[in-house]
Coordinates of C-alpha atoms and ligand atoms in Angstrom, one line a residue:
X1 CA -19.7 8.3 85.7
X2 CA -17.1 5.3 85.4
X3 CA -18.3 3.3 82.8
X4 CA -17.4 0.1 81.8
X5 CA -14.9 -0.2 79.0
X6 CA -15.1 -3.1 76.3
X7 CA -11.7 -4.5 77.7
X8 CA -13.6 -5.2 81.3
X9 CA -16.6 -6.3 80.1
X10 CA -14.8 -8.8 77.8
X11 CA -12.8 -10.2 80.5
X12 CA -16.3 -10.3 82.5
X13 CA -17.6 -12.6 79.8
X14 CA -14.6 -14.5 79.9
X15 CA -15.3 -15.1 84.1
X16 CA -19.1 -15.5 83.1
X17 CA -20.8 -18.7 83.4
X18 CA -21.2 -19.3 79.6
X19 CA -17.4 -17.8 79.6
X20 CA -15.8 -16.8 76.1
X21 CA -12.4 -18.1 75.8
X22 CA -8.9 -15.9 75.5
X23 CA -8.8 -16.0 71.1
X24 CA -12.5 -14.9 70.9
X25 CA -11.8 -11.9 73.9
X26 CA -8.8 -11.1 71.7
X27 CA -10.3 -11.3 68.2
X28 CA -13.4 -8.7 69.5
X29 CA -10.8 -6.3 70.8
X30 CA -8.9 -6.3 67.5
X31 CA -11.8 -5.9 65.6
X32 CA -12.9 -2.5 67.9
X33 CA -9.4 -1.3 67.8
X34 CA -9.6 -1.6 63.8
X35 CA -12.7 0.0 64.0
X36 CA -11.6 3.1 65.9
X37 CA -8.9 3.8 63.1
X38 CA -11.5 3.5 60.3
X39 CA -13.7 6.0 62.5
X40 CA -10.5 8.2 62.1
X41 CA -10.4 7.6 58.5
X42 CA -14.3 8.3 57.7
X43 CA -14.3 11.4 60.4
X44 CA -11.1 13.0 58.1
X45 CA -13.2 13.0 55.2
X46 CA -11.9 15.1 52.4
X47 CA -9.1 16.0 54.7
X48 CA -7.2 12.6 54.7
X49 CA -7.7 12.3 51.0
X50 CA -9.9 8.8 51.8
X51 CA -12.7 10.2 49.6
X52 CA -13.8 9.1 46.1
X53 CA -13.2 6.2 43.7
X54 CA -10.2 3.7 44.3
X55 CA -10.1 2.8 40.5
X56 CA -10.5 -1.0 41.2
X57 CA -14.0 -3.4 41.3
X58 CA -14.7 -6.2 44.2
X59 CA -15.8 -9.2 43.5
X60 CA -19.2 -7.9 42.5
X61 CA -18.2 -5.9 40.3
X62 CA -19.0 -2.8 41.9
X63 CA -16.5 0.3 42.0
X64 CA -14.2 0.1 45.0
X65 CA -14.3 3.5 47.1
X66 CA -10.9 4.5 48.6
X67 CA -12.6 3.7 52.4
X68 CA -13.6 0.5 51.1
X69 CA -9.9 -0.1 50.7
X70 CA -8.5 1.2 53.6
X71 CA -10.8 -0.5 55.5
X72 CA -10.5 -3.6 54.6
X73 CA -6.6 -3.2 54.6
X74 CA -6.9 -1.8 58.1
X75 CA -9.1 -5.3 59.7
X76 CA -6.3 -7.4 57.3
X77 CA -3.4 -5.8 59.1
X78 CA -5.0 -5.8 62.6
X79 CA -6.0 -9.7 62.1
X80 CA -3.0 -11.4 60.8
X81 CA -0.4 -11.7 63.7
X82 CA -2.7 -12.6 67.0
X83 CA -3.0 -16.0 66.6
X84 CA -6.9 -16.1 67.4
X85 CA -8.0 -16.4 63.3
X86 CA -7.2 -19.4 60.9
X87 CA -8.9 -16.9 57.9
X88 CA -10.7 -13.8 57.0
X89 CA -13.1 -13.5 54.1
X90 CA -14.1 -10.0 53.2
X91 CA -16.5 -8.7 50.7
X92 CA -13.5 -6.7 49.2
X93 CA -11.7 -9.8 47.9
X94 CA -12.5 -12.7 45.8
X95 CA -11.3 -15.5 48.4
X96 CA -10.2 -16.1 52.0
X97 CA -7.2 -14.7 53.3
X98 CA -5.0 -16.8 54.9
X99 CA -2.8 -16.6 58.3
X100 CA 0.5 -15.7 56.8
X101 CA 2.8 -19.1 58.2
X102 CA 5.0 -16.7 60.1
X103 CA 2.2 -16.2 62.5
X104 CA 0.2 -19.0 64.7
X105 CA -3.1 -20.0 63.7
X106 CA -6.2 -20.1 65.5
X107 CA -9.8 -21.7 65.6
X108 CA -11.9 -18.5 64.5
X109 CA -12.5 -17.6 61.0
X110 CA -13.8 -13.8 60.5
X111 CA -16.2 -12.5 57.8
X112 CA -17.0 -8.8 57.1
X113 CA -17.9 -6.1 55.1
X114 CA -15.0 -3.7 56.2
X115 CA -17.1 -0.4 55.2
X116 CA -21.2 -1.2 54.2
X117 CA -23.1 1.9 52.4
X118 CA -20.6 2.5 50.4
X119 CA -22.8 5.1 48.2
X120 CA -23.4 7.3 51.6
X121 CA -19.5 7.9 52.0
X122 CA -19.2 10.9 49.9
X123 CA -22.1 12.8 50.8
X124 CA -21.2 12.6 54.7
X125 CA -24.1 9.8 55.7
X126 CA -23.4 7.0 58.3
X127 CA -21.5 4.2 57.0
X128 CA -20.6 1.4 58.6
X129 CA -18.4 -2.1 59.4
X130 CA -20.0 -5.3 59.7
X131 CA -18.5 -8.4 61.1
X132 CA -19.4 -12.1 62.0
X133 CA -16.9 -14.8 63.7
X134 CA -17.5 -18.3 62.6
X135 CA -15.5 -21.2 64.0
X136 CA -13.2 -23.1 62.0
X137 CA -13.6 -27.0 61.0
X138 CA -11.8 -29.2 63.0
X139 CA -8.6 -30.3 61.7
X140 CA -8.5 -27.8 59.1
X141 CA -5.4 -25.4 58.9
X142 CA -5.5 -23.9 55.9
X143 CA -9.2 -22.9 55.2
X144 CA -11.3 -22.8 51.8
X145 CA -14.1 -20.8 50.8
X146 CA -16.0 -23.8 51.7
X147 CA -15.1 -23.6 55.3
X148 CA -16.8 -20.1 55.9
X149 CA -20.2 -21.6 54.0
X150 CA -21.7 -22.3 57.6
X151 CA -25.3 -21.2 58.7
X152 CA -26.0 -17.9 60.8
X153 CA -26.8 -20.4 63.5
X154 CA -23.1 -21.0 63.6
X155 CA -21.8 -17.5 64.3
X156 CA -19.8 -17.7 67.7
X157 CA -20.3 -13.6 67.9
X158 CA -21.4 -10.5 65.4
X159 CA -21.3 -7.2 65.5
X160 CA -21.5 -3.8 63.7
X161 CA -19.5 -0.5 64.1
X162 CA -21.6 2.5 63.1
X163 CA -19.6 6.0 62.2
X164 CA -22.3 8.1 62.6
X165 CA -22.4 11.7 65.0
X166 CA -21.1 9.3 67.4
X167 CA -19.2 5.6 66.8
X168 CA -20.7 3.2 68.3
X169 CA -20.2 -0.8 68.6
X170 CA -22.9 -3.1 69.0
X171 CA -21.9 -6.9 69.7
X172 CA -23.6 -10.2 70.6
X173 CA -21.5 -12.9 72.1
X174 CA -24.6 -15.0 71.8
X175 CA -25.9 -13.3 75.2
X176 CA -27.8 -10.9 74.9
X177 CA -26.8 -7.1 72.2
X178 CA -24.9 -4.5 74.0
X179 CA -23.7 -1.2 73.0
X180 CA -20.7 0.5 73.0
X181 CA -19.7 4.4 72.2
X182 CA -16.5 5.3 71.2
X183 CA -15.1 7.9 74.0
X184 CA -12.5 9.8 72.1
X185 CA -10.8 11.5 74.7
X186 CA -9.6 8.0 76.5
X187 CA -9.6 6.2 72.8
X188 CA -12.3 3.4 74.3
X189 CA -15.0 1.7 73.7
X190 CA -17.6 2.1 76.8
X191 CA -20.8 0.2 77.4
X192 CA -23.4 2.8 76.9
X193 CA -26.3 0.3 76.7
X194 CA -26.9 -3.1 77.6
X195 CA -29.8 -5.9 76.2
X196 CA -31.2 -3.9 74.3
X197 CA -34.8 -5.0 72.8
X198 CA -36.4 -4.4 70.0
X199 CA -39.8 -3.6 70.4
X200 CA -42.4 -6.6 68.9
X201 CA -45.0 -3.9 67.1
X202 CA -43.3 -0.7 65.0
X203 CA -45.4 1.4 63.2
X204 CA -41.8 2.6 61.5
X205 CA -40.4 0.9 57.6
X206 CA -37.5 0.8 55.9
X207 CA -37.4 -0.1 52.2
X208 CA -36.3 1.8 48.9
X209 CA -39.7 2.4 47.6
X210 CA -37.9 3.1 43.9
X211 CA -37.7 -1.4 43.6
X212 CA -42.0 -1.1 44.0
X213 CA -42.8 -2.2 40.5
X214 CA -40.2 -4.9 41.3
X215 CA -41.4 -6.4 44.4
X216 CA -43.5 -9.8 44.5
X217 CA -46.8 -9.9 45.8
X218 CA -46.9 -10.5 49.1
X219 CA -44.4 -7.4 49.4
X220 CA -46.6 -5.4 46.9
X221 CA -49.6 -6.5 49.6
X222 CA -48.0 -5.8 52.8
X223 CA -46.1 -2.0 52.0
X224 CA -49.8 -0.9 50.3
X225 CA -51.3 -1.6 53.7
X226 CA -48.5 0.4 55.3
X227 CA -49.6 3.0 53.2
X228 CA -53.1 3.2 53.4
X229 CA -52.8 4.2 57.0
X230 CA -55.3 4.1 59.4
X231 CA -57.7 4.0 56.8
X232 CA -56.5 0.5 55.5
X233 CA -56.4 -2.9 56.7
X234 CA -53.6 -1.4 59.3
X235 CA -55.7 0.9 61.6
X236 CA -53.2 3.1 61.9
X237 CA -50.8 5.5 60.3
X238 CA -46.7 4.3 59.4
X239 CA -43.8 6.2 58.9
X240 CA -40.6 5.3 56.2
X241 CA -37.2 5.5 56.6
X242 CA -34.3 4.9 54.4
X243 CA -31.2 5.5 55.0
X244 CA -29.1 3.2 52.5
X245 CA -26.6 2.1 54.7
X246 CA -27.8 -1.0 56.1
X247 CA -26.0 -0.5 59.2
X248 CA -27.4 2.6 59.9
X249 CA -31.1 1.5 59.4
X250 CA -30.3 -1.8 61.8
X251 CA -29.3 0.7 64.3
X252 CA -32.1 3.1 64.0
X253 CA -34.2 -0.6 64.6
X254 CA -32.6 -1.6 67.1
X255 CA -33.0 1.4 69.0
X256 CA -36.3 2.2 68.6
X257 CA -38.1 -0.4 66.7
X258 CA -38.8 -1.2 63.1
X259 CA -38.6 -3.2 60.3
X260 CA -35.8 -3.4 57.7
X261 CA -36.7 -4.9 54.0
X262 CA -34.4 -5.6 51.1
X263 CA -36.7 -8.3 49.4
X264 CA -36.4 -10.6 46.2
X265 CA -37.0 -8.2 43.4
X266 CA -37.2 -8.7 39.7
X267 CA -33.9 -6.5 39.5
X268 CA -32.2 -8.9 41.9
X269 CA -33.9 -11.9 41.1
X270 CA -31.5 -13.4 39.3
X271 CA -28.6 -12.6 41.8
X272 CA -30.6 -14.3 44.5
X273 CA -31.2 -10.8 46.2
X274 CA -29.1 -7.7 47.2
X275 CA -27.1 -8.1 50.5
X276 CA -25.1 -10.5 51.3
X277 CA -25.6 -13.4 53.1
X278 CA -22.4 -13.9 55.0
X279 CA -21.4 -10.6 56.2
X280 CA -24.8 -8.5 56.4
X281 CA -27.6 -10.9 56.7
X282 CA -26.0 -13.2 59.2
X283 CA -24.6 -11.1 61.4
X284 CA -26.8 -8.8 61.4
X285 CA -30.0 -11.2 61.5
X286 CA -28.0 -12.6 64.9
X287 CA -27.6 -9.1 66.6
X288 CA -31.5 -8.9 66.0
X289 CA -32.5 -12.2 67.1
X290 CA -30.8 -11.7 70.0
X291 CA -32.9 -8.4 70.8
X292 CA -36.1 -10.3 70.8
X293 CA -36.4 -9.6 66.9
X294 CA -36.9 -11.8 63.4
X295 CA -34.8 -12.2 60.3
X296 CA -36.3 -13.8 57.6
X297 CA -35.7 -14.0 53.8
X298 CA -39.9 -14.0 53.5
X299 CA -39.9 -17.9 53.4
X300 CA -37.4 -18.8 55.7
X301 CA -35.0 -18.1 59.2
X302 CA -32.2 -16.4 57.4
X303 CA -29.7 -17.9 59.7
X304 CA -30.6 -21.2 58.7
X305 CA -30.3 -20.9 55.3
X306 CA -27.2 -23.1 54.4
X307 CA -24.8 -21.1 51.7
X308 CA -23.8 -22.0 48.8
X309 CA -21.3 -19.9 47.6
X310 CA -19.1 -17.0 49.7
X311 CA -20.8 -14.3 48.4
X312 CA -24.1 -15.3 48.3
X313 CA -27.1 -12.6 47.7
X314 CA -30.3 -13.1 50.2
X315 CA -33.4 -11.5 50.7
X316 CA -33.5 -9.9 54.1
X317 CA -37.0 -8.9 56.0
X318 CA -35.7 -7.9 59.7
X319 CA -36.7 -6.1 62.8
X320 CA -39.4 -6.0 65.0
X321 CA -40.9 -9.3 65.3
X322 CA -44.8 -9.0 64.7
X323 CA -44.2 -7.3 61.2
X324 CA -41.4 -9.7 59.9
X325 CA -43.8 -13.2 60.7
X326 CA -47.0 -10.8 58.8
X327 CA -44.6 -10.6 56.2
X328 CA -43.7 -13.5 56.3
X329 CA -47.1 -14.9 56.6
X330 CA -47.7 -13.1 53.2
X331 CA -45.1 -15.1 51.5
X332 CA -47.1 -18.3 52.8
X333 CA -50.5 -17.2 51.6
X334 CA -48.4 -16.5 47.8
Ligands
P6P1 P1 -29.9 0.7 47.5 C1 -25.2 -0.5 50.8 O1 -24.6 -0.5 49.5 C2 -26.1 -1.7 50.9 O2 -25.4 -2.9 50.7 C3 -26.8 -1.7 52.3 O3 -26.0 -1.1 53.2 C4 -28.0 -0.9 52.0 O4 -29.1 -1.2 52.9 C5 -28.4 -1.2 50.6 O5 -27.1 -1.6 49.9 C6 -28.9 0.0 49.8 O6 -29.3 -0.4 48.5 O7 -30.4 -0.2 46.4 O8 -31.0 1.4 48.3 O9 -28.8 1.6 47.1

């Protein structure tokens, strides 16, 4: 079968009649060709001495895993001389990055968490890179933190690279999510599915059931009806999944249906949530919204929430549409 690599179906968009322009075809290529060397990386394993602690802390002050590193050194080095980027922002470092002045500038400013589920990468689970392409402000060349604090209603494109059994890239240009598998013998990305949809109605979750005693109400209200099964308020029986790599639970939703909760908790009350709003809930809530699904924090469209700070914490209630407005509808009843 001759498939359609990402290369031609890039410079399709750019021919299309809502066409992408030359930086933004160029910045989503870089990004997948970084991506296909941290897929090397992650698929060495032990073997490539990648594994384990890197002996350093990120801004959250969580510990730094040797992938986490590389990665993020590998989208850095791929980024910096194209011209198509003014800054990256990364969940691996405190502040932007600026262009180097040896290299032109351009309009796009990229945001990502270079390797999400972090705690999966030792014990062989599906990990992942997140990403989200933001334009820059007019006029400014050398951006701030404050440049990248624009709503999810802003992002230009997103997408996610999943190293699981097989590496695949799912990306929204704001048309429509379409996926990519990495086809190792010709080193490209091919277009294995497009549009794809999630489905309104899942009778599939995703939460870490160890927070429970943490949740708020309406969350407390809305899993215990999940599972009481068909003989609760539900009708019908659910099933749970939790991976704990964001990435790979999105996935598993936007394949098949689902819905995806990290909610305010006591523990992470005071943090403002767990993920991130920038590089996870953003992105991410903009590949689902495109496949016909909802991301909400429980009170509000998560891609209009306007941040605050560059590594802002949100709630995030995602997936298949029906479940996130009952949850959200939960939230509004208090
Ligand atoms: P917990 C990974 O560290 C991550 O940021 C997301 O990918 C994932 O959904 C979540 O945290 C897992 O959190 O508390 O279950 O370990």
């Amino acid at each position: 079968m001759n498939r359609v690599s990402l290369s031609r179906f890039l410079i399709e968009a750019q021919r299309s009649p809502s066409p992408i322009n030359a930086d933004l075809r160029l910045l989503i290529e870089v990004v997948a060709r970084a991506c296909k060397a941290i897929s090397l990386a992650v698929n060495k394993g032990a073997l490539g001495n990648v594994l384990g602690e890197a002996g350093s802390e990120n801004v959250q002050g969580e510990a730094q895993k040797k992938l986490d590193v590389l990665s993020n050194e590998i989208l850095l080095d791929a980024n910096e001389w194209g011209g198509h980027l003014a800054a990256l922002a990364s969940e691996e470092m405190d502040d932007p990055h600026l262009i180097p002045n040896r290299y032109p500038k351009g309009n796009y400013l990229l945001v990502f968490d270079p390797l999400d589920g972090s705690s999966n990468i030792d014990v062989n689970v599906s990990i992942g890179t997140i990403f989200s392409v933001l334009r820059c402000p007019e006029g400014v060349t050398d951006p701030s933190a404050d440049d990248f604090l624009q709503p999810g209603t802003r992002q230009v494109a997103a997408g996610y690279t999943v190293y699981g059994p097989s590496t695949i890239l799912v990306l929204t240009l704001g048309n429509g999510v379409h996926q990519f598998t990495l086809d190792r013998e010709i080193g490209s990305f091919v277009l294995t599915q497009s549009d794809l949809r999630i489905p309104e109605d899942t009778s599939e979750f995703a939460i870490n059931m160890s927070n429970q005693r943490h949740w708020e109400a309406p969350v407390q209200r809305y899993i215990a009806e999940l599972l009481a099964g068909r003989e609760g308020p539900r009708g019908r029986d659910f099933n749970m999944r939790w991976v704990a790599s964001m990435v790979a639970d999105v996935h598993r939703i936007l394949t098949r249906g689902g819905i995806f909760m990290y909610p305010l908790d006591a523990k992470c009350r005071d943090k403002g949530g767990k993920l991130r709003l920038l590089y996870e809930a953003n992105p991410m809530g903009f590949i689902v919204e495109q496949a016909g699904g909802a991301a909400s924090t429980g009170r509000e469209r998560i891609m209009e929430v306007q941040p605050h700070t560059l590594h802002q914490r949100i709630p995030v209630i995602l997936g298949s549409k029906n479940e996130v407005e009952r949850v959200a509808a939960y939230h509004a009843e208090g």
